[in-house]
Each structure stands twice: as structure tokens, then as C-alpha cells.
Amino acid sequence: MAKNFPSNSQLSSDNSNSSIRIAKPSSEFYSVFSEAEVLEIIHALETRLEIPLKYSYKGQGAKIWHNFYQKFVSPKWYRKSSVEIDLLRDNFAYIYENISKFSQVNVIDVGAGNSYPAKEFVARLNQLNKINQYFALDISEGLLTVSKKNFTAWFPKLEYINQQIDIENSCLPENLSGNPKIILHLGVTMGNHHNRNQVLNNFKNSMDENDLLIFTNEIGSNSQWDGIARGGCKYHAEEIYRSIKNKFGLQSQDCQLVRKYDLATDSVVANIKFRHNYTINFNVQGINQQIAIPEGKEITIWRHHKHEMSELIQELKSAGLQLVHYTTNKYSSHIMAICQLGDRNFQTPCNLSTPSPS
């Protein structure tokens, strides 16, 4: 349903169409996103003024993320490891103790990206002949291509499977069962999700009794953010901002990138702030919809939520999961949480997705 400006919108005094800028998503935009994804983007814009961050990893976004990782996250001579690699190394003994009674396990890397954070962990399991298969799951086909190239070069004898999945909208594919699963969700992806509760429920509904869910995230108080953009909030958000302007046909002089603490979601966000009244026209394959963005309004394009421990435990409990072990890095800025099923009688519905392996 098309959205119109309210009567008190900040339009020019003559209220003419010339005061409204028109943005039309490019052909590249429609080639990257499916009809269902376009409709979800429209819904997110209408209901919460947001372009979901998860979609920034598709199309050229895969290259943007890979370049960001290579430049700012991947190990260098002066930075021998990453937080995720260090935390997996620190927790390996605990993880191995839990899987030692099984002949082999499957490693399910959700949001695998380029698969680099899991490389050392997989290598250690492989040396112990404990890994049966490695599954790379990601919303981005482009990143899965990078993952496959990397993994098959590192481990040519290990079975590698990848599948496209949106963990916010579906559980893990059913064909991943068999051996006990070690489910990895590394980086700070958990804090980037719009709907963490749904993600945790989808993980829980994909798990069996002997499975482990292992994820990392930043910890601390979001409201204590010092206002200085670092890491993803600076570099990744800047690249996403440029990409969205290009894909949506926004003029640089008509908008600006704003970073701030958002009380409503208790997150640090990066927003596009509009300096003029805009209408975004979506028109493709039966979709004909207009979204009105009044002058001064902001659209969220990047978000991150840190966890405080009491909150994390409650979120896990609400999803039917139990935190069985955790450690933090030496700066106490990041946590690795290891979870198993909690109340196994508690079930919430989700849409199973079983795309074909590539």
C-alpha cells in the first residue's frame, strides 16, 4: 500500500511535486533481490524506517564485506589473530570434551562469510579426525563463493557443502542432521540482527540433544557508547551508505550518514538522514509501491547491540536454550557463548528452508 506524506510534513509552502525528490532503485537492485526480499525491504521501510543490514551482504555487498574483513579484521603481522579465532582457541578443550564420545561431528558455520574465522578450529578437529562435514550457510551467494574457494583450498579432502539461508526467517536446513552438530555464529553477527529472539528460536528449533550452538558478540552497555565510530560502525557503515545511495538513486547532497545510540532498540546505529522530502518508487514485476520519507527523517542501515550478561541469559532462556559455558577475551569486550537445548518441551514455529547444495 502506497504511503503518502502526512499533512504536517515539511514540504515547501506551495506543496508542489517539485519539492519532492524521487528515488528509483536501479536495475542492479532488482537483479540482486528476489521479489520476497524486495517486499521485506519495503515492509521494513514502512514499519520501522530500516533497510535490514542482512541485505547489505548480497550482490556487490559481498565484495564490500570481504574487503572490509581483509583490511580491518583478518590477521596481519601486527595482529596475529582475530577475537573469534582466539576465543575458539581458548574454548577448544571444553568443546572437545563435549564431543569426544562421538566418532565425528558436523560443523555448521552460519553467516560463514569467507570462512576464515573457522579455519583454525576446523583444522584442529580435522587433525583429530573428528569432523565429518563442513557446512557454510550465508544469506549471500557471493560470500558463499568466496567461502567455497577458500575452504576447498585449505581442506581439499574434507567434504564441503554450502547453502543460502536467512537465519532470521528460517531454521537450519533439515539435511544437516546425522552427526552431532557444532553450530558456529561468529563475528558480532548476533548483535547485528534486527530480531535476535527469532534467530535464537530458529537455532533452538534446529538443534538436537547433543548439538552445541557457539556464538560470539560484544558485551557491555550500549548506552555508554562514546560517540566515536570504530570498526564496522565506521568503515562497513560507510561502504553500505555509499552502496545504498547508488542502488536507490539518492543524491549525495540530499542526505548524510548519522551514527548514534538508539534508545528504542538499545543499539548503536548508522542512519541515512534525509535533507529533503523523498519518495522511493519501487516498480518491478507487479510491485508498484511508494515510500515517502519526509525531510529530517532517518533510515537505519547498520545496527549493533552489545549484550549484558543478565540480558543474554534471559534471551537464551526465552528461546529454550541454556548457556552452559562462556569465556571473554582479555579486554572483556567480547564473549563466546556455548549453548545447548534447555527446556526441550518448548517449541516455537519456524519456516524450514532446504535449498539445494552447491
Short mmCIF file of C-alpha atoms in Angstrom, two decimals:
data_model
loop_
_atom_site.label_atom_id
_atom_site.label_comp_id
_atom_site.label_asym_id
_atom_site.label_seq_id
_atom_site.Cartn_x
_atom_site.Cartn_y
_atom_site.Cartn_z
CA MET A 1 0.00 0.00 0.00
CA ALA A 2 1.45 3.35 -1.03
CA LYS A 3 2.37 5.72 1.75
CA ASN A 4 1.58 9.44 1.46
CA PHE A 5 3.09 12.40 3.28
CA PRO A 6 1.06 13.43 6.32
CA SER A 7 -0.46 16.89 6.25
CA ASN A 8 2.20 18.27 8.58
CA SER A 9 5.17 17.02 6.54
CA GLN A 10 7.93 19.55 5.97
CA LEU A 11 7.06 20.28 2.36
CA SER A 12 7.59 23.63 0.65
CA SER A 13 4.85 26.22 1.05
CA ASP A 14 3.35 25.61 -2.38
CA ASN A 15 3.27 21.82 -1.69
CA SER A 16 4.22 21.16 -5.33
CA ASN A 17 5.74 17.95 -6.64
CA SER A 18 8.96 19.84 -7.42
CA SER A 19 9.72 19.92 -3.67
CA ILE A 20 9.84 16.12 -3.50
CA ARG A 21 12.89 14.23 -4.75
CA ILE A 22 12.13 10.92 -6.47
CA ALA A 23 14.39 7.91 -5.97
CA LYS A 24 14.10 4.81 -8.13
CA PRO A 25 16.03 1.65 -7.22
CA SER A 26 18.37 0.62 -10.02
CA SER A 27 18.19 -2.46 -12.23
CA GLU A 28 21.09 -3.84 -10.17
CA PHE A 29 18.92 -3.62 -7.05
CA TYR A 30 16.17 -5.70 -8.65
CA SER A 31 18.67 -8.22 -10.04
CA VAL A 32 20.17 -8.83 -6.58
CA PHE A 33 16.98 -9.20 -4.52
CA SER A 34 14.12 -11.64 -5.00
CA GLU A 35 10.51 -10.47 -5.01
CA ALA A 36 10.10 -11.68 -1.41
CA GLU A 37 13.22 -9.77 -0.35
CA VAL A 38 12.07 -6.58 -2.10
CA LEU A 39 8.74 -6.86 -0.27
CA GLU A 40 10.56 -7.38 3.05
CA ILE A 41 12.68 -4.27 2.40
CA ILE A 42 9.52 -2.27 1.61
CA HIS A 43 7.84 -3.57 4.78
CA ALA A 44 10.89 -2.70 6.91
CA LEU A 45 10.95 0.82 5.46
CA GLU A 46 7.23 1.30 6.07
CA THR A 47 7.06 -0.11 9.58
CA ARG A 48 10.39 0.84 11.17
CA LEU A 49 12.28 3.05 8.68
CA GLU A 50 15.04 0.49 8.15
CA ILE A 51 16.83 -1.31 5.35
CA PRO A 52 17.80 -4.62 7.01
CA LEU A 53 21.56 -4.91 7.45
CA LYS A 54 21.49 -8.56 6.38
CA TYR A 55 20.78 -7.50 2.80
CA SER A 56 23.97 -5.43 2.63
CA TYR A 57 25.90 -8.68 2.11
CA LYS A 58 24.23 -9.50 -1.20
CA GLY A 59 25.41 -8.56 -4.68
CA GLN A 60 28.30 -6.09 -4.53
CA GLY A 61 27.81 -6.11 -0.77
CA ALA A 62 29.67 -9.43 -0.65
CA LYS A 63 32.76 -7.74 -2.08
CA ILE A 64 32.33 -4.78 0.30
CA TRP A 65 32.25 -7.11 3.32
CA HIS A 66 35.16 -9.26 2.09
CA ASN A 67 37.30 -6.15 1.50
CA PHE A 68 36.36 -4.82 4.95
CA TYR A 69 37.30 -8.12 6.56
CA GLN A 70 40.60 -8.33 4.70
CA LYS A 71 41.55 -4.78 5.67
CA PHE A 72 40.28 -4.41 9.22
CA VAL A 73 39.54 -7.85 10.71
CA SER A 74 41.75 -10.53 9.20
CA PRO A 75 45.03 -11.45 10.97
CA LYS A 76 48.07 -9.37 9.99
CA TRP A 77 51.73 -9.38 11.01
CA TYR A 78 50.86 -6.92 13.79
CA ARG A 79 47.56 -8.66 14.61
CA LYS A 80 48.25 -12.37 14.67
CA SER A 81 44.66 -13.43 15.20
CA SER A 82 41.10 -12.18 15.49
CA VAL A 83 38.80 -12.15 18.51
CA GLU A 84 36.76 -15.07 17.17
CA ILE A 85 39.82 -17.19 16.39
CA ASP A 86 41.29 -16.51 19.84
CA LEU A 87 38.03 -17.36 21.61
CA LEU A 88 37.61 -20.59 19.64
CA ARG A 89 41.19 -21.49 20.56
CA ASP A 90 40.56 -20.74 24.25
CA ASN A 91 37.38 -22.85 24.28
CA PHE A 92 38.62 -25.77 22.20
CA ALA A 93 39.31 -28.03 25.19
CA TYR A 94 35.77 -27.53 26.53
CA ILE A 95 34.20 -28.13 23.12
CA TYR A 96 36.31 -31.22 22.51
CA GLU A 97 35.40 -32.67 25.90
CA ASN A 98 31.74 -32.42 24.93
CA ILE A 99 32.17 -34.14 21.56
CA SER A 100 34.88 -36.68 22.46
CA LYS A 101 32.37 -39.51 22.94
CA PHE A 102 31.15 -39.15 19.35
CA SER A 103 33.09 -40.54 16.40
CA GLN A 104 32.61 -37.40 14.31
CA VAL A 105 30.65 -34.15 14.20
CA ASN A 106 29.39 -31.76 11.52
CA VAL A 107 30.42 -28.11 11.71
CA ILE A 108 27.65 -25.73 10.61
CA ASP A 109 29.02 -22.23 10.02
CA VAL A 110 26.05 -19.83 9.94
CA GLY A 111 26.94 -16.47 8.45
CA ALA A 112 30.15 -18.11 7.25
CA GLY A 113 31.34 -15.15 5.19
CA ASN A 114 34.77 -16.10 3.85
CA SER A 115 35.06 -19.00 6.40
CA TYR A 116 38.36 -17.63 7.73
CA PRO A 117 37.32 -17.39 11.44
CA ALA A 118 36.55 -21.14 11.45
CA LYS A 119 39.75 -22.21 9.63
CA GLU A 120 41.97 -22.99 12.65
CA PHE A 121 39.09 -24.63 14.56
CA VAL A 122 38.27 -26.91 11.63
CA ALA A 123 41.96 -27.73 11.17
CA ARG A 124 42.26 -28.92 14.79
CA LEU A 125 39.13 -31.06 14.52
CA ASN A 126 40.43 -32.48 11.24
CA GLN A 127 43.78 -33.41 12.79
CA LEU A 128 41.85 -35.37 15.42
CA ASN A 129 39.68 -36.99 12.72
CA LYS A 130 36.59 -35.54 14.42
CA ILE A 131 34.98 -33.62 11.57
CA ASN A 132 32.68 -35.31 9.09
CA GLN A 133 31.45 -32.35 7.01
CA TYR A 134 31.66 -28.57 6.97
CA PHE A 135 28.51 -26.66 6.00
CA ALA A 136 28.81 -22.97 5.12
CA LEU A 137 25.49 -21.12 5.36
CA ASP A 138 25.06 -17.48 4.45
CA ILE A 139 22.46 -15.09 3.05
CA SER A 140 24.94 -14.01 0.38
CA GLU A 141 25.68 -16.15 -2.67
CA GLY A 142 28.74 -14.01 -3.29
CA LEU A 143 30.22 -14.74 0.11
CA LEU A 144 29.48 -18.44 -0.28
CA THR A 145 31.54 -18.35 -3.48
CA VAL A 146 34.46 -16.87 -1.51
CA SER A 147 33.92 -19.42 1.26
CA LYS A 148 34.00 -22.34 -1.14
CA LYS A 149 37.17 -21.12 -2.85
CA ASN A 150 38.93 -20.66 0.48
CA PHE A 151 37.79 -23.84 2.19
CA THR A 152 38.46 -26.23 -0.67
CA ALA A 153 41.98 -24.79 -0.96
CA TRP A 154 42.63 -25.21 2.78
CA PHE A 155 40.99 -28.63 3.17
CA PRO A 156 40.79 -30.37 -0.21
CA LYS A 157 39.92 -33.73 1.36
CA LEU A 158 37.13 -32.52 3.64
CA GLU A 159 33.55 -32.57 2.40
CA TYR A 160 32.30 -29.01 1.91
CA ILE A 161 28.67 -28.01 1.33
CA ASN A 162 27.22 -24.53 1.16
CA GLN A 163 23.65 -23.29 1.09
CA GLN A 164 22.00 -19.90 1.04
CA ILE A 165 19.92 -19.16 4.14
CA ASP A 166 18.44 -16.23 6.03
CA ILE A 167 18.64 -17.32 9.67
CA GLU A 168 16.17 -14.59 10.70
CA ASN A 169 13.48 -16.17 8.53
CA SER A 170 14.19 -19.90 8.66
CA CYS A 171 15.68 -22.74 10.64
CA LEU A 172 18.72 -24.68 9.50
CA PRO A 173 18.07 -27.00 6.54
CA GLU A 174 16.86 -30.45 7.55
CA ASN A 175 19.60 -32.21 5.57
CA LEU A 176 22.24 -31.12 8.10
CA SER A 177 21.27 -33.81 10.62
CA GLY A 178 23.06 -37.09 11.20
CA ASN A 179 26.13 -36.47 13.30
CA PRO A 180 26.02 -34.13 16.29
CA LYS A 181 26.29 -30.51 15.16
CA ILE A 182 28.63 -27.75 16.22
CA ILE A 183 26.79 -24.63 15.08
CA LEU A 184 29.00 -21.56 14.75
CA HIS A 185 27.68 -18.00 14.53
CA LEU A 186 30.85 -15.93 14.72
CA GLY A 187 31.81 -12.29 14.47
CA VAL A 188 29.33 -9.88 16.03
CA THR A 189 26.50 -11.02 13.77
CA MET A 190 24.23 -11.83 16.71
CA GLY A 191 24.32 -8.17 17.68
CA ASN A 192 23.59 -7.06 14.11
CA HIS A 193 20.28 -8.95 13.82
CA HIS A 194 17.07 -6.97 13.91
CA ASN A 195 15.21 -9.87 15.56
CA ARG A 196 17.61 -11.73 17.86
CA ASN A 197 14.77 -13.63 19.55
CA GLN A 198 13.66 -15.14 16.25
CA VAL A 199 17.23 -16.06 15.35
CA LEU A 200 17.73 -17.84 18.69
CA ASN A 201 14.40 -19.64 18.31
CA ASN A 202 15.38 -20.77 14.80
CA PHE A 203 18.67 -22.11 16.14
CA LYS A 204 16.91 -23.89 19.01
CA ASN A 205 14.37 -25.49 16.69
CA SER A 206 17.24 -26.76 14.52
CA MET A 207 19.12 -28.44 17.37
CA ASP A 208 19.21 -31.94 18.79
CA GLU A 209 20.16 -33.01 22.30
CA ASN A 210 23.90 -33.32 21.62
CA ASP A 211 24.32 -30.20 19.49
CA LEU A 212 26.27 -27.11 20.54
CA LEU A 213 25.47 -23.56 19.49
CA ILE A 214 28.57 -21.36 19.71
CA PHE A 215 28.38 -17.64 19.02
CA THR A 216 30.38 -14.51 19.74
CA ASN A 217 29.28 -10.94 20.36
CA GLU A 218 30.40 -7.77 22.08
CA ILE A 219 29.40 -7.34 25.71
CA GLY A 220 28.76 -4.21 27.70
CA SER A 221 26.36 -1.28 27.90
CA ASN A 222 25.22 0.15 24.56
CA SER A 223 24.17 3.42 26.14
CA GLN A 224 27.77 4.05 27.25
CA TRP A 225 28.92 4.38 23.63
CA ASP A 226 31.40 7.27 23.45
CA GLY A 227 30.19 8.55 20.09
CA ILE A 228 33.37 7.54 18.24
CA ALA A 229 32.74 5.31 15.22
CA ARG A 230 35.12 2.35 15.05
CA GLY A 231 35.34 -0.91 13.16
CA GLY A 232 32.09 -1.88 11.44
CA CYS A 233 30.30 1.23 12.71
CA LYS A 234 32.80 3.35 10.81
CA TYR A 235 34.17 1.50 7.79
CA HIS A 236 31.44 -1.02 6.99
CA ALA A 237 28.65 1.52 7.58
CA GLU A 238 30.37 3.99 5.24
CA GLU A 239 30.54 1.42 2.45
CA ILE A 240 26.91 0.39 2.97
CA TYR A 241 25.89 4.07 2.86
CA ARG A 242 27.64 4.55 -0.49
CA SER A 243 26.15 1.35 -1.87
CA ILE A 244 22.58 2.25 -0.84
CA LYS A 245 22.86 5.72 -2.36
CA ASN A 246 23.89 4.12 -5.65
CA LYS A 247 21.28 1.34 -5.60
CA PHE A 248 18.41 3.65 -4.64
CA GLY A 249 19.42 6.63 -6.77
CA LEU A 250 19.87 9.05 -3.85
CA GLN A 251 21.83 12.25 -4.44
CA SER A 252 24.76 12.74 -2.05
CA GLN A 253 23.80 16.34 -1.32
CA ASP A 254 20.32 15.24 -0.27
CA CYS A 255 21.36 13.01 2.64
CA GLN A 256 24.02 12.34 5.24
CA LEU A 257 25.30 9.46 7.35
CA VAL A 258 24.48 9.75 11.06
CA ARG A 259 25.70 7.42 13.82
CA LYS A 260 24.09 7.43 17.26
CA TYR A 261 22.77 5.43 20.19
CA ASP A 262 19.16 4.35 19.63
CA LEU A 263 17.23 4.06 22.90
CA ALA A 264 14.27 2.18 21.36
CA THR A 265 16.45 -0.78 20.33
CA ASP A 266 19.29 -0.24 22.83
CA SER A 267 21.72 -0.32 19.91
CA VAL A 268 24.29 1.81 18.17
CA VAL A 269 23.00 2.54 14.67
CA ALA A 270 24.11 4.18 11.45
CA ASN A 271 21.30 6.04 9.69
CA ILE A 272 20.73 7.88 6.44
CA LYS A 273 19.28 11.28 7.33
CA PHE A 274 17.28 12.96 4.56
CA ARG A 275 17.78 16.68 3.93
CA HIS A 276 14.78 16.87 1.59
CA ASN A 277 11.39 15.21 1.16
CA TYR A 278 11.89 11.99 -0.79
CA THR A 279 9.68 9.39 -2.39
CA ILE A 280 11.21 6.00 -3.15
CA ASN A 281 9.40 4.31 -6.06
CA PHE A 282 9.54 0.52 -6.19
CA ASN A 283 8.32 -0.72 -9.56
CA VAL A 284 9.09 -4.23 -10.80
CA GLN A 285 7.21 -7.45 -11.63
CA GLY A 286 3.87 -6.46 -10.15
CA ILE A 287 5.37 -4.48 -7.26
CA ASN A 288 4.32 -0.84 -7.56
CA GLN A 289 4.80 0.92 -4.27
CA GLN A 290 5.90 4.29 -3.00
CA ILE A 291 7.58 5.05 0.31
CA ALA A 292 7.54 8.69 1.45
CA ILE A 293 10.47 9.88 3.57
CA PRO A 294 9.91 13.42 4.94
CA GLU A 295 12.80 15.85 5.33
CA GLY A 296 14.69 15.24 8.58
CA LYS A 297 13.67 11.57 8.86
CA GLU A 298 16.31 8.85 9.19
CA ILE A 299 16.54 5.32 7.81
CA THR A 300 18.63 2.77 9.73
CA ILE A 301 21.13 0.90 7.52
CA TRP A 302 23.51 -0.58 10.14
CA ARG A 303 22.96 -1.65 13.74
CA HIS A 304 24.81 -3.32 16.57
CA HIS A 305 23.69 -4.42 20.02
CA LYS A 306 26.06 -5.40 22.81
CA HIS A 307 24.84 -7.93 25.35
CA GLU A 308 24.89 -7.55 29.11
CA MET A 309 25.16 -10.95 30.79
CA SER A 310 21.79 -10.94 32.56
CA GLU A 311 20.09 -9.94 29.31
CA LEU A 312 21.91 -12.61 27.30
CA ILE A 313 20.93 -15.36 29.73
CA GLN A 314 17.31 -14.20 29.64
CA GLU A 315 17.21 -14.09 25.82
CA LEU A 316 18.61 -17.62 25.66
CA LYS A 317 16.17 -18.88 28.28
CA SER A 318 13.22 -17.32 26.43
CA ALA A 319 14.29 -19.19 23.31
CA GLY A 320 14.58 -22.52 25.13
CA LEU A 321 18.38 -22.51 25.19
CA GLN A 322 20.80 -22.84 28.09
CA LEU A 323 24.17 -21.12 28.43
CA VAL A 324 26.46 -23.98 29.52
CA HIS A 325 29.84 -22.27 29.20
CA TYR A 326 31.32 -18.91 28.26
CA THR A 327 34.59 -17.01 28.24
CA THR A 328 35.55 -13.43 27.40
CA ASN A 329 38.60 -12.07 25.63
CA LYS A 330 41.43 -10.41 27.55
CA TYR A 331 39.80 -6.98 27.26
CA SER A 332 36.40 -8.29 28.44
CA SER A 333 34.89 -6.69 25.34
CA HIS A 334 33.73 -9.88 23.58
CA ILE A 335 32.12 -13.10 24.73
CA MET A 336 31.97 -16.62 23.33
CA ALA A 337 28.74 -18.27 24.46
CA ILE A 338 28.29 -22.04 24.22
CA CYS A 339 24.68 -23.21 24.43
CA GLN A 340 22.64 -26.39 24.42
CA LEU A 341 18.94 -27.10 24.42
CA GLY A 342 17.22 -26.06 27.60
CA ASP A 343 13.51 -26.80 28.01
CA ARG A 344 13.06 -29.32 25.21
CA ASN A 345 9.27 -29.28 25.52
CA PHE A 346 9.15 -25.63 24.44
CA GLN A 347 8.66 -25.30 20.68
CA THR A 348 8.05 -22.26 18.50
CA PRO A 349 7.25 -22.47 14.78
CA CYS A 350 9.68 -21.51 12.02
CA ASN A 351 9.88 -21.98 8.27
CA LEU A 352 12.34 -24.71 7.33
CA SER A 353 14.48 -23.89 4.33
CA THR A 354 16.16 -26.69 2.38
CA PRO A 355 17.82 -25.24 -0.74
CA SER A 356 19.94 -27.48 -2.92
CA PRO A 357 23.63 -27.78 -2.05
CA SER A 358 26.07 -26.09 -4.42
#
